[in-house]
Every structure is written in C-alpha cells, then in structure tokens.
mmCIF file with all atom_site columns, C-alpha atoms in Angstrom:
data_model
loop_
_atom_site.group_PDB
_atom_site.id
_atom_site.type_symbol
_atom_site.label_atom_id
_atom_site.label_alt_id
_atom_site.label_comp_id
_atom_site.label_asym_id
_atom_site.label_entity_id
_atom_site.label_seq_id
_atom_site.pdbx_PDB_ins_code
_atom_site.Cartn_x
_atom_site.Cartn_y
_atom_site.Cartn_z
_atom_site.occupancy
_atom_site.B_iso_or_equiv
_atom_site.pdbx_formal_charge
_atom_site.auth_seq_id
_atom_site.auth_comp_id
_atom_site.auth_asym_id
_atom_site.auth_atom_id
_atom_site.pdbx_PDB_model_num
ATOM 1   C CA . MET A 1 1   ? 41.683 11.312  -14.396 1.00 76.00 ? 20  MET A CA 1
ATOM 2   C CA . THR A 1 2   ? 43.576 8.588   -12.535 1.00 82.00 ? 21  THR A CA 1
ATOM 3   C CA . LYS A 1 3   ? 43.268 7.853   -8.847  1.00 82.00 ? 22  LYS A CA 1
ATOM 4   C CA . ALA A 1 4   ? 46.120 8.574   -6.491  1.00 91.00 ? 23  ALA A CA 1
ATOM 5   C CA . ALA A 1 5   ? 47.748 5.498   -4.934  1.00 89.00 ? 24  ALA A CA 1
ATOM 6   C CA . ALA A 1 6   ? 46.252 6.536   -1.578  1.00 94.00 ? 25  ALA A CA 1
ATOM 7   C CA . ILE A 1 7   ? 42.701 6.027   -2.942  1.00 96.00 ? 26  ILE A CA 1
ATOM 8   C CA . VAL A 1 8   ? 41.016 2.675   -3.507  1.00 97.00 ? 27  VAL A CA 1
ATOM 9   C CA . HIS A 1 9   ? 37.429 1.452   -3.685  1.00 97.00 ? 28  HIS A CA 1
ATOM 10  C CA . TRP A 1 10  ? 36.557 -1.506  -1.451  1.00 98.00 ? 29  TRP A CA 1
ATOM 11  C CA . SER A 1 11  ? 35.351 -3.544  -4.421  1.00 97.00 ? 30  SER A CA 1
ATOM 12  C CA . ASP A 1 12  ? 38.836 -3.381  -5.952  1.00 97.00 ? 31  ASP A CA 1
ATOM 13  C CA . ILE A 1 13  ? 40.468 -5.063  -2.939  1.00 98.00 ? 32  ILE A CA 1
ATOM 14  C CA . GLU A 1 14  ? 37.752 -7.394  -1.667  1.00 98.00 ? 33  GLU A CA 1
ATOM 15  C CA . ALA A 1 15  ? 38.906 -10.998 -1.280  1.00 97.00 ? 34  ALA A CA 1
ATOM 16  C CA . PRO A 1 16  ? 37.333 -13.235 -3.952  1.00 96.00 ? 35  PRO A CA 1
ATOM 17  C CA . GLN A 1 17  ? 35.910 -15.661 -1.382  1.00 96.00 ? 36  GLN A CA 1
ATOM 18  C CA . PRO A 1 18  ? 34.362 -15.105 2.040   1.00 96.00 ? 37  PRO A CA 1
ATOM 19  C CA . TRP A 1 19  ? 36.782 -15.819 4.826   1.00 94.00 ? 38  TRP A CA 1
ATOM 20  C CA . GLN A 1 20  ? 36.338 -18.724 7.197   1.00 93.00 ? 39  GLN A CA 1
ATOM 21  C CA . TYR A 1 21  ? 38.040 -20.129 10.255  1.00 91.00 ? 40  TYR A CA 1
ATOM 22  C CA . ASP A 1 22  ? 40.607 -22.884 9.869   1.00 88.00 ? 41  ASP A CA 1
ATOM 23  C CA . HIS A 1 23  ? 39.112 -26.274 10.719  1.00 84.00 ? 42  HIS A CA 1
ATOM 24  C CA . HIS A 1 24  ? 35.559 -24.994 10.190  1.00 87.00 ? 43  HIS A CA 1
ATOM 25  C CA . ASP A 1 25  ? 33.264 -25.021 7.144   1.00 90.00 ? 44  ASP A CA 1
ATOM 26  C CA . GLU A 1 26  ? 31.082 -21.958 7.813   1.00 95.00 ? 45  GLU A CA 1
ATOM 27  C CA . PRO A 1 27  ? 31.702 -19.066 5.383   1.00 96.00 ? 46  PRO A CA 1
ATOM 28  C CA . MET A 1 28  ? 31.728 -15.680 7.102   1.00 97.00 ? 47  MET A CA 1
ATOM 29  C CA . GLY A 1 29  ? 31.764 -12.232 5.479   1.00 97.00 ? 48  GLY A CA 1
ATOM 30  C CA . HIS A 1 30  ? 33.454 -10.928 2.353   1.00 98.00 ? 49  HIS A CA 1
ATOM 31  C CA . ASN A 1 31  ? 36.377 -8.774  3.431   1.00 98.00 ? 50  ASN A CA 1
ATOM 32  C CA . ALA A 1 32  ? 38.196 -5.821  1.862   1.00 98.00 ? 51  ALA A CA 1
ATOM 33  C CA . ALA A 1 33  ? 41.273 -5.148  4.016   1.00 97.00 ? 52  ALA A CA 1
ATOM 34  C CA . PHE A 1 34  ? 42.089 -1.461  3.644   1.00 97.00 ? 53  PHE A CA 1
ATOM 35  C CA . GLY A 1 35  ? 44.707 -1.553  6.413   1.00 96.00 ? 54  GLY A CA 1
ATOM 36  C CA . HIS A 1 36  ? 46.614 -4.348  4.696   1.00 95.00 ? 55  HIS A CA 1
ATOM 37  C CA . HIS A 1 37  ? 46.235 -2.739  1.265   1.00 97.00 ? 56  HIS A CA 1
ATOM 38  C CA . PHE A 1 38  ? 47.636 0.594   2.451   1.00 97.00 ? 57  PHE A CA 1
ATOM 39  C CA . ARG A 1 39  ? 50.239 -1.087  4.697   1.00 96.00 ? 58  ARG A CA 1
ATOM 40  C CA . LEU A 1 40  ? 48.951 0.767   7.733   1.00 96.00 ? 59  LEU A CA 1
ATOM 41  C CA . LYS A 1 41  ? 51.123 -0.063  10.712  1.00 93.00 ? 60  LYS A CA 1
ATOM 42  C CA . ARG A 1 42  ? 48.785 0.535   13.669  1.00 92.00 ? 61  ARG A CA 1
ATOM 43  C CA . LEU A 1 43  ? 45.271 0.586   12.249  1.00 94.00 ? 62  LEU A CA 1
ATOM 44  C CA . GLY A 1 44  ? 43.214 -2.288  10.877  1.00 95.00 ? 63  GLY A CA 1
ATOM 45  C CA . VAL A 1 45  ? 40.382 -1.113  8.609   1.00 98.00 ? 64  VAL A CA 1
ATOM 46  C CA . HIS A 1 46  ? 38.017 -3.464  6.784   1.00 98.00 ? 65  HIS A CA 1
ATOM 47  C CA . HIS A 1 47  ? 34.907 -3.170  4.658   1.00 99.00 ? 66  HIS A CA 1
ATOM 48  C CA . GLN A 1 48  ? 32.859 -6.282  5.354   1.00 98.00 ? 67  GLN A CA 1
ATOM 49  C CA . ARG A 1 49  ? 29.872 -7.528  3.383   1.00 99.00 ? 68  ARG A CA 1
ATOM 50  C CA . LEU A 1 50  ? 27.556 -9.998  5.034   1.00 99.00 ? 69  LEU A CA 1
ATOM 51  C CA . LEU A 1 51  ? 25.261 -11.882 2.711   1.00 98.00 ? 70  LEU A CA 1
ATOM 52  C CA . PRO A 1 52  ? 21.962 -13.082 4.213   1.00 98.00 ? 71  PRO A CA 1
ATOM 53  C CA . GLY A 1 53  ? 22.654 -15.774 6.798   1.00 98.00 ? 72  GLY A CA 1
ATOM 54  C CA . ARG A 1 54  ? 26.293 -14.814 7.366   1.00 98.00 ? 73  ARG A CA 1
ATOM 55  C CA . ARG A 1 55  ? 28.088 -13.415 10.392  1.00 98.00 ? 74  ARG A CA 1
ATOM 56  C CA . THR A 1 56  ? 31.365 -11.595 10.887  1.00 98.00 ? 75  THR A CA 1
ATOM 57  C CA . SER A 1 57  ? 32.918 -14.135 13.240  1.00 97.00 ? 76  SER A CA 1
ATOM 58  C CA . PHE A 1 58  ? 32.330 -16.474 16.110  1.00 97.00 ? 77  PHE A CA 1
ATOM 59  C CA . PRO A 1 59  ? 31.429 -14.417 19.186  1.00 98.00 ? 78  PRO A CA 1
ATOM 60  C CA . HIS A 1 60  ? 34.743 -13.319 20.673  1.00 97.00 ? 79  HIS A CA 1
ATOM 61  C CA . ALA A 1 61  ? 36.488 -10.763 22.881  1.00 96.00 ? 80  ALA A CA 1
ATOM 62  C CA . GLU A 1 62  ? 40.046 -9.425  22.770  1.00 95.00 ? 81  GLU A CA 1
ATOM 63  C CA . SER A 1 63  ? 42.407 -8.415  25.539  1.00 96.00 ? 82  SER A CA 1
ATOM 64  C CA . VAL A 1 64  ? 44.341 -5.423  24.147  1.00 94.00 ? 83  VAL A CA 1
ATOM 65  C CA . GLU A 1 65  ? 42.756 -4.513  20.817  1.00 93.00 ? 84  GLU A CA 1
ATOM 66  C CA . ASP A 1 66  ? 40.063 -1.852  20.611  1.00 94.00 ? 85  ASP A CA 1
ATOM 67  C CA . GLU A 1 67  ? 37.447 -2.350  17.898  1.00 96.00 ? 86  GLU A CA 1
ATOM 68  C CA . PHE A 1 68  ? 34.762 -0.168  16.331  1.00 98.00 ? 87  PHE A CA 1
ATOM 69  C CA . VAL A 1 69  ? 32.094 -1.207  13.815  1.00 99.00 ? 88  VAL A CA 1
ATOM 70  C CA . TYR A 1 70  ? 29.958 1.213   11.786  1.00 99.00 ? 89  TYR A CA 1
ATOM 71  C CA . VAL A 1 71  ? 26.870 0.065   9.869   1.00 99.00 ? 90  VAL A CA 1
ATOM 72  C CA . ILE A 1 72  ? 27.017 1.376   6.286   1.00 99.00 ? 91  ILE A CA 1
ATOM 73  C CA . ALA A 1 73  ? 24.030 -0.515  4.871   1.00 99.00 ? 92  ALA A CA 1
ATOM 74  C CA . GLY A 1 74  ? 21.466 -3.039  6.030   1.00 99.00 ? 93  GLY A CA 1
ATOM 75  C CA . THR A 1 75  ? 20.067 -3.932  9.432   1.00 99.00 ? 94  THR A CA 1
ATOM 76  C CA . PRO A 1 76  ? 22.350 -6.470  11.115  1.00 99.00 ? 95  PRO A CA 1
ATOM 77  C CA . ASP A 1 77  ? 22.012 -7.835  14.608  1.00 99.00 ? 96  ASP A CA 1
ATOM 78  C CA . VAL A 1 78  ? 24.938 -7.332  16.958  1.00 99.00 ? 97  VAL A CA 1
ATOM 79  C CA . TRP A 1 79  ? 25.421 -10.200 19.394  1.00 99.00 ? 98  TRP A CA 1
ATOM 80  C CA . LEU A 1 80  ? 26.625 -8.799  22.726  1.00 99.00 ? 99  LEU A CA 1
ATOM 81  C CA . ASP A 1 81  ? 27.265 -11.378 25.438  1.00 98.00 ? 100 ASP A CA 1
ATOM 82  C CA . GLY A 1 82  ? 24.428 -13.583 24.186  1.00 98.00 ? 101 GLY A CA 1
ATOM 83  C CA . VAL A 1 83  ? 21.819 -10.916 23.480  1.00 98.00 ? 102 VAL A CA 1
ATOM 84  C CA . LEU A 1 84  ? 20.877 -9.643  19.995  1.00 98.00 ? 103 LEU A CA 1
ATOM 85  C CA . HIS A 1 85  ? 20.407 -5.936  19.272  1.00 99.00 ? 104 HIS A CA 1
ATOM 86  C CA . ARG A 1 86  ? 19.079 -4.786  15.882  1.00 99.00 ? 105 ARG A CA 1
ATOM 87  C CA . LEU A 1 87  ? 21.141 -2.041  14.210  1.00 99.00 ? 106 LEU A CA 1
ATOM 88  C CA . LYS A 1 88  ? 20.486 0.330   11.316  1.00 99.00 ? 107 LYS A CA 1
ATOM 89  C CA . PRO A 1 89  ? 22.671 2.335   8.924   1.00 99.00 ? 108 PRO A CA 1
ATOM 90  C CA . GLY A 1 90  ? 24.571 5.002   10.806  1.00 99.00 ? 109 GLY A CA 1
ATOM 91  C CA . ASP A 1 91  ? 24.837 3.008   14.045  1.00 99.00 ? 110 ASP A CA 1
ATOM 92  C CA . GLY A 1 92  ? 28.290 2.527   15.546  1.00 99.00 ? 111 GLY A CA 1
ATOM 93  C CA . VAL A 1 93  ? 29.341 -0.050  18.133  1.00 99.00 ? 112 VAL A CA 1
ATOM 94  C CA . GLY A 1 94  ? 32.556 0.156   20.178  1.00 98.00 ? 113 GLY A CA 1
ATOM 95  C CA . PHE A 1 95  ? 34.469 -2.581  21.958  1.00 96.00 ? 114 PHE A CA 1
ATOM 96  C CA . PRO A 1 96  ? 37.119 -1.269  24.368  1.00 95.00 ? 115 PRO A CA 1
ATOM 97  C CA . ALA A 1 97  ? 40.032 -3.640  24.897  1.00 94.00 ? 116 ALA A CA 1
ATOM 98  C CA . GLY A 1 98  ? 40.094 -5.803  27.983  1.00 96.00 ? 117 GLY A CA 1
ATOM 99  C CA . THR A 1 99  ? 36.401 -5.662  28.908  1.00 97.00 ? 118 THR A CA 1
ATOM 100 C CA . GLY A 1 100 ? 35.650 -9.217  27.811  1.00 97.00 ? 119 GLY A CA 1
ATOM 101 C CA . LEU A 1 101 ? 32.516 -8.044  25.965  1.00 98.00 ? 120 LEU A CA 1
ATOM 102 C CA . ALA A 1 102 ? 32.007 -10.855 23.453  1.00 98.00 ? 121 ALA A CA 1
ATOM 103 C CA . HIS A 1 103 ? 30.541 -9.825  20.125  1.00 98.00 ? 122 HIS A CA 1
ATOM 104 C CA . SER A 1 104 ? 29.665 -10.755 16.564  1.00 98.00 ? 123 SER A CA 1
ATOM 105 C CA . PHE A 1 105 ? 27.518 -9.227  13.820  1.00 99.00 ? 124 PHE A CA 1
ATOM 106 C CA . LEU A 1 106 ? 24.815 -11.406 12.242  1.00 99.00 ? 125 LEU A CA 1
ATOM 107 C CA . ASN A 1 107 ? 22.798 -10.877 9.095   1.00 99.00 ? 126 ASN A CA 1
ATOM 108 C CA . ASN A 1 108 ? 19.365 -12.347 9.820   1.00 98.00 ? 127 ASN A CA 1
ATOM 109 C CA . THR A 1 109 ? 17.738 -10.381 6.976   1.00 98.00 ? 128 THR A CA 1
ATOM 110 C CA . ASP A 1 110 ? 17.162 -10.981 3.269   1.00 98.00 ? 129 ASP A CA 1
ATOM 111 C CA . ALA A 1 111 ? 19.393 -8.047  2.244   1.00 98.00 ? 130 ALA A CA 1
ATOM 112 C CA . GLU A 1 112 ? 23.154 -7.612  2.189   1.00 99.00 ? 131 GLU A CA 1
ATOM 113 C CA . VAL A 1 113 ? 24.773 -5.843  5.153   1.00 99.00 ? 132 VAL A CA 1
ATOM 114 C CA . GLN A 1 114 ? 27.844 -3.623  4.795   1.00 99.00 ? 133 GLN A CA 1
ATOM 115 C CA . LEU A 1 115 ? 30.071 -2.751  7.748   1.00 99.00 ? 134 LEU A CA 1
ATOM 116 C CA . LEU A 1 116 ? 33.168 -0.647  8.325   1.00 99.00 ? 135 LEU A CA 1
ATOM 117 C CA . VAL A 1 117 ? 35.324 -2.444  10.899  1.00 98.00 ? 136 VAL A CA 1
ATOM 118 C CA . VAL A 1 118 ? 38.187 -0.540  12.533  1.00 98.00 ? 137 VAL A CA 1
ATOM 119 C CA . GLY A 1 119 ? 40.620 -1.800  15.141  1.00 95.00 ? 138 GLY A CA 1
ATOM 120 C CA . ASP A 1 120 ? 44.199 -1.972  16.278  1.00 90.00 ? 139 ASP A CA 1
ATOM 121 C CA . ARG A 1 121 ? 46.506 -4.002  14.079  1.00 84.00 ? 140 ARG A CA 1
ATOM 122 C CA . SER A 1 122 ? 47.347 -7.375  15.536  1.00 73.00 ? 141 SER A CA 1
ATOM 123 C CA . THR A 1 123 ? 49.801 -7.127  18.382  1.00 82.00 ? 142 THR A CA 1
ATOM 124 C CA . PRO A 1 124 ? 51.753 -10.008 19.926  1.00 86.00 ? 143 PRO A CA 1
ATOM 125 C CA . ALA A 1 125 ? 50.354 -9.204  23.383  1.00 91.00 ? 144 ALA A CA 1
ATOM 126 C CA . ASN A 1 126 ? 46.721 -9.515  22.254  1.00 93.00 ? 145 ASN A CA 1
ATOM 127 C CA . ARG A 1 127 ? 44.732 -12.495 23.484  1.00 94.00 ? 146 ARG A CA 1
ATOM 128 C CA . ILE A 1 128 ? 41.357 -13.740 22.243  1.00 94.00 ? 147 ILE A CA 1
ATOM 129 C CA . VAL A 1 129 ? 38.554 -15.801 23.746  1.00 96.00 ? 148 VAL A CA 1
ATOM 130 C CA . TYR A 1 130 ? 35.555 -17.457 22.065  1.00 95.00 ? 149 TYR A CA 1
ATOM 131 C CA . PRO A 1 131 ? 33.085 -18.033 24.926  1.00 96.00 ? 150 PRO A CA 1
ATOM 132 C CA . LEU A 1 132 ? 30.738 -20.214 22.833  1.00 95.00 ? 151 LEU A CA 1
ATOM 133 C CA . ASN A 1 133 ? 33.504 -22.053 21.005  1.00 93.00 ? 152 ASN A CA 1
ATOM 134 C CA . PRO A 1 134 ? 36.026 -23.324 23.575  1.00 91.00 ? 153 PRO A CA 1
ATOM 135 C CA . GLU A 1 135 ? 37.216 -25.892 21.015  1.00 91.00 ? 154 GLU A CA 1
ATOM 136 C CA . ARG A 1 136 ? 38.940 -22.959 19.256  1.00 90.00 ? 155 ARG A CA 1
ATOM 137 C CA . ARG A 1 137 ? 41.500 -22.951 22.080  1.00 91.00 ? 156 ARG A CA 1
ATOM 138 C CA . ALA A 1 138 ? 43.319 -25.835 20.358  1.00 90.00 ? 157 ALA A CA 1
ATOM 139 C CA . HIS A 1 139 ? 43.969 -23.541 17.375  1.00 87.00 ? 158 HIS A CA 1
ATOM 140 C CA . HIS A 1 140 ? 45.054 -20.457 19.347  1.00 87.00 ? 159 HIS A CA 1
ATOM 141 C CA . GLU A 1 141 ? 48.364 -19.946 21.097  1.00 90.00 ? 160 GLU A CA 1
ATOM 142 C CA . ASP A 1 142 ? 46.945 -16.499 21.887  1.00 91.00 ? 161 ASP A CA 1
ATOM 143 C CA . TRP A 1 143 ? 43.980 -17.775 23.950  1.00 95.00 ? 162 TRP A CA 1
ATOM 144 C CA . TRP A 1 144 ? 42.841 -15.307 26.637  1.00 96.00 ? 163 TRP A CA 1
ATOM 145 C CA . ASP A 1 145 ? 42.953 -17.520 29.742  1.00 94.00 ? 164 ASP A CA 1
ATOM 146 C CA . ASN A 1 146 ? 42.055 -14.838 32.270  1.00 94.00 ? 165 ASN A CA 1
ATOM 147 C CA . ALA A 1 147 ? 39.299 -13.038 30.355  1.00 95.00 ? 166 ALA A CA 1
ATOM 148 C CA . PRO A 1 148 ? 36.823 -11.279 32.659  1.00 95.00 ? 167 PRO A CA 1
ATOM 149 C CA . ALA A 1 149 ? 33.941 -13.564 33.595  1.00 92.00 ? 168 ALA A CA 1
ATOM 150 C CA . ARG A 1 150 ? 30.725 -12.286 32.040  1.00 96.00 ? 169 ARG A CA 1
ATOM 151 C CA . ASP A 1 151 ? 27.178 -13.580 32.164  1.00 96.00 ? 170 ASP A CA 1
ATOM 152 C CA . LEU A 1 152 ? 25.943 -14.691 28.748  1.00 97.00 ? 171 LEU A CA 1
ATOM 153 C CA . GLY A 1 153 ? 22.393 -14.369 27.494  1.00 98.00 ? 172 GLY A CA 1
ATOM 154 C CA . PRO A 1 154 ? 20.457 -17.180 25.787  1.00 98.00 ? 173 PRO A CA 1
ATOM 155 C CA . HIS A 1 155 ? 21.326 -16.579 22.109  1.00 98.00 ? 174 HIS A CA 1
ATOM 156 C CA . ASP A 1 156 ? 23.620 -19.207 20.556  1.00 97.00 ? 175 ASP A CA 1
ATOM 157 C CA . GLY A 1 157 ? 25.529 -16.776 18.300  1.00 97.00 ? 176 GLY A CA 1
ATOM 158 C CA . LEU A 1 158 ? 24.313 -18.395 15.066  1.00 97.00 ? 177 LEU A CA 1
ATOM 159 C CA . THR A 1 159 ? 22.355 -16.729 12.298  1.00 98.00 ? 178 THR A CA 1
ATOM 160 C CA . ASP A 1 160 ? 18.858 -18.067 11.720  1.00 96.00 ? 179 ASP A CA 1
ATOM 161 C CA . LEU A 1 161 ? 19.910 -19.625 8.383   1.00 95.00 ? 180 LEU A CA 1
ATOM 162 C CA . ARG A 1 162 ? 23.000 -21.294 9.859   1.00 95.00 ? 181 ARG A CA 1
ATOM 163 C CA . ARG A 1 163 ? 20.987 -22.731 12.747  1.00 95.00 ? 182 ARG A CA 1
ATOM 164 C CA . ALA A 1 164 ? 18.349 -24.085 10.325  1.00 93.00 ? 183 ALA A CA 1
ATOM 165 C CA . ALA A 1 165 ? 21.063 -25.694 8.179   1.00 91.00 ? 184 ALA A CA 1
ATOM 166 C CA . LEU A 1 166 ? 22.622 -27.363 11.222  1.00 89.00 ? 185 LEU A CA 1
ATOM 167 C CA . ASP A 1 167 ? 19.193 -28.538 12.398  1.00 88.00 ? 186 ASP A CA 1
ATOM 168 C CA . ASP A 1 168 ? 18.592 -30.070 8.948   1.00 87.00 ? 187 ASP A CA 1
ATOM 169 C CA . GLN A 1 169 ? 21.939 -31.911 9.182   1.00 83.00 ? 188 GLN A CA 1
ATOM 170 C CA . ASP A 1 170 ? 21.027 -33.286 12.592  1.00 77.00 ? 189 ASP A CA 1
ATOM 171 C CA . GLY A 1 171 ? 17.717 -34.134 11.296  1.00 67.00 ? 190 GLY A CA 1
#
C-alpha cells in the first residue's frame, strides 16, 4: 500500500545537516519542516531532534508569532528568561506572541531529544529579539526594538557541552 501525498514521516524530510545561524559555528537541532513540505500557508510545524549538547536556538522572543513546543522523547531543559526547567515526554510549552518571554530548548542529557514545534508561519510584521545575543541585531532587519523589558535569571543559555567546549577554547 502506498502513502497518500498528505502523509510523510519526519525522517523522510529531515534536513541532512543540523541547522545553524549565519555567521556562527554552533550546530543546532536537526529539523524536519512539515509546514514547508506540505506548503502550509499559516502554520509552521517542525519535528526537531536535539543530539546531546545541542539546543534549538539562541534564546529569543517574537513579537507577533505564537509558538508551541511538545516533548515527544527525552528530557530537555527549557530556558525561560534565564532559568532552566526540566521537561519530560508529554510536556507542552506555549509562547504567546508579544510577551517577550525569551526561550530555547537545551539537551543537557546523554540521550536524543525529540520535539514537535508549532508556530505561525513567518509574517513580515514579526520582530525578534535575542536578549543574550545583541550582536545578532546586525543580521536582523526584523529586530524587535521595543520588546517588553523582562528580568533575566542567571543561566547563560548554553548547553553544558557547549559551555565546556568554549571554556576549553579560552583555556
């Protein structure tokens, strides 16, 4: 029996390499873009795999895009405004647009993490801010200048492995 065109397994559409930011050498997660594959107009849907030591992104917040992340497998940490919270399979985390709640998902374990990431498709009005990475502003015409001011906790947004690698470089 053949699959209908409206059915695809994430492993069939996963990008061959982990994605990474322009002008930065850190590999992030492996991404399977369901929304792009199915040409969805309003909904972005991704399956993301985080190998040990990887994170989904730099901590960021968006002005008009809602986002929801569901933990399929593994026990990632979610970074919320500088504080880590351990998650487990079945946990969901929501980010309403415009709140300024900065976030990222970090894999500080020895096992792979799998996430379902759902959000609005990119819109021209959306703005983004990276509170720990202000140097990103130079690469973003869509920088969120008037993001709500939020107090940040002490965590630096890096995975334990990434921090150790940077410490070794500084040496």
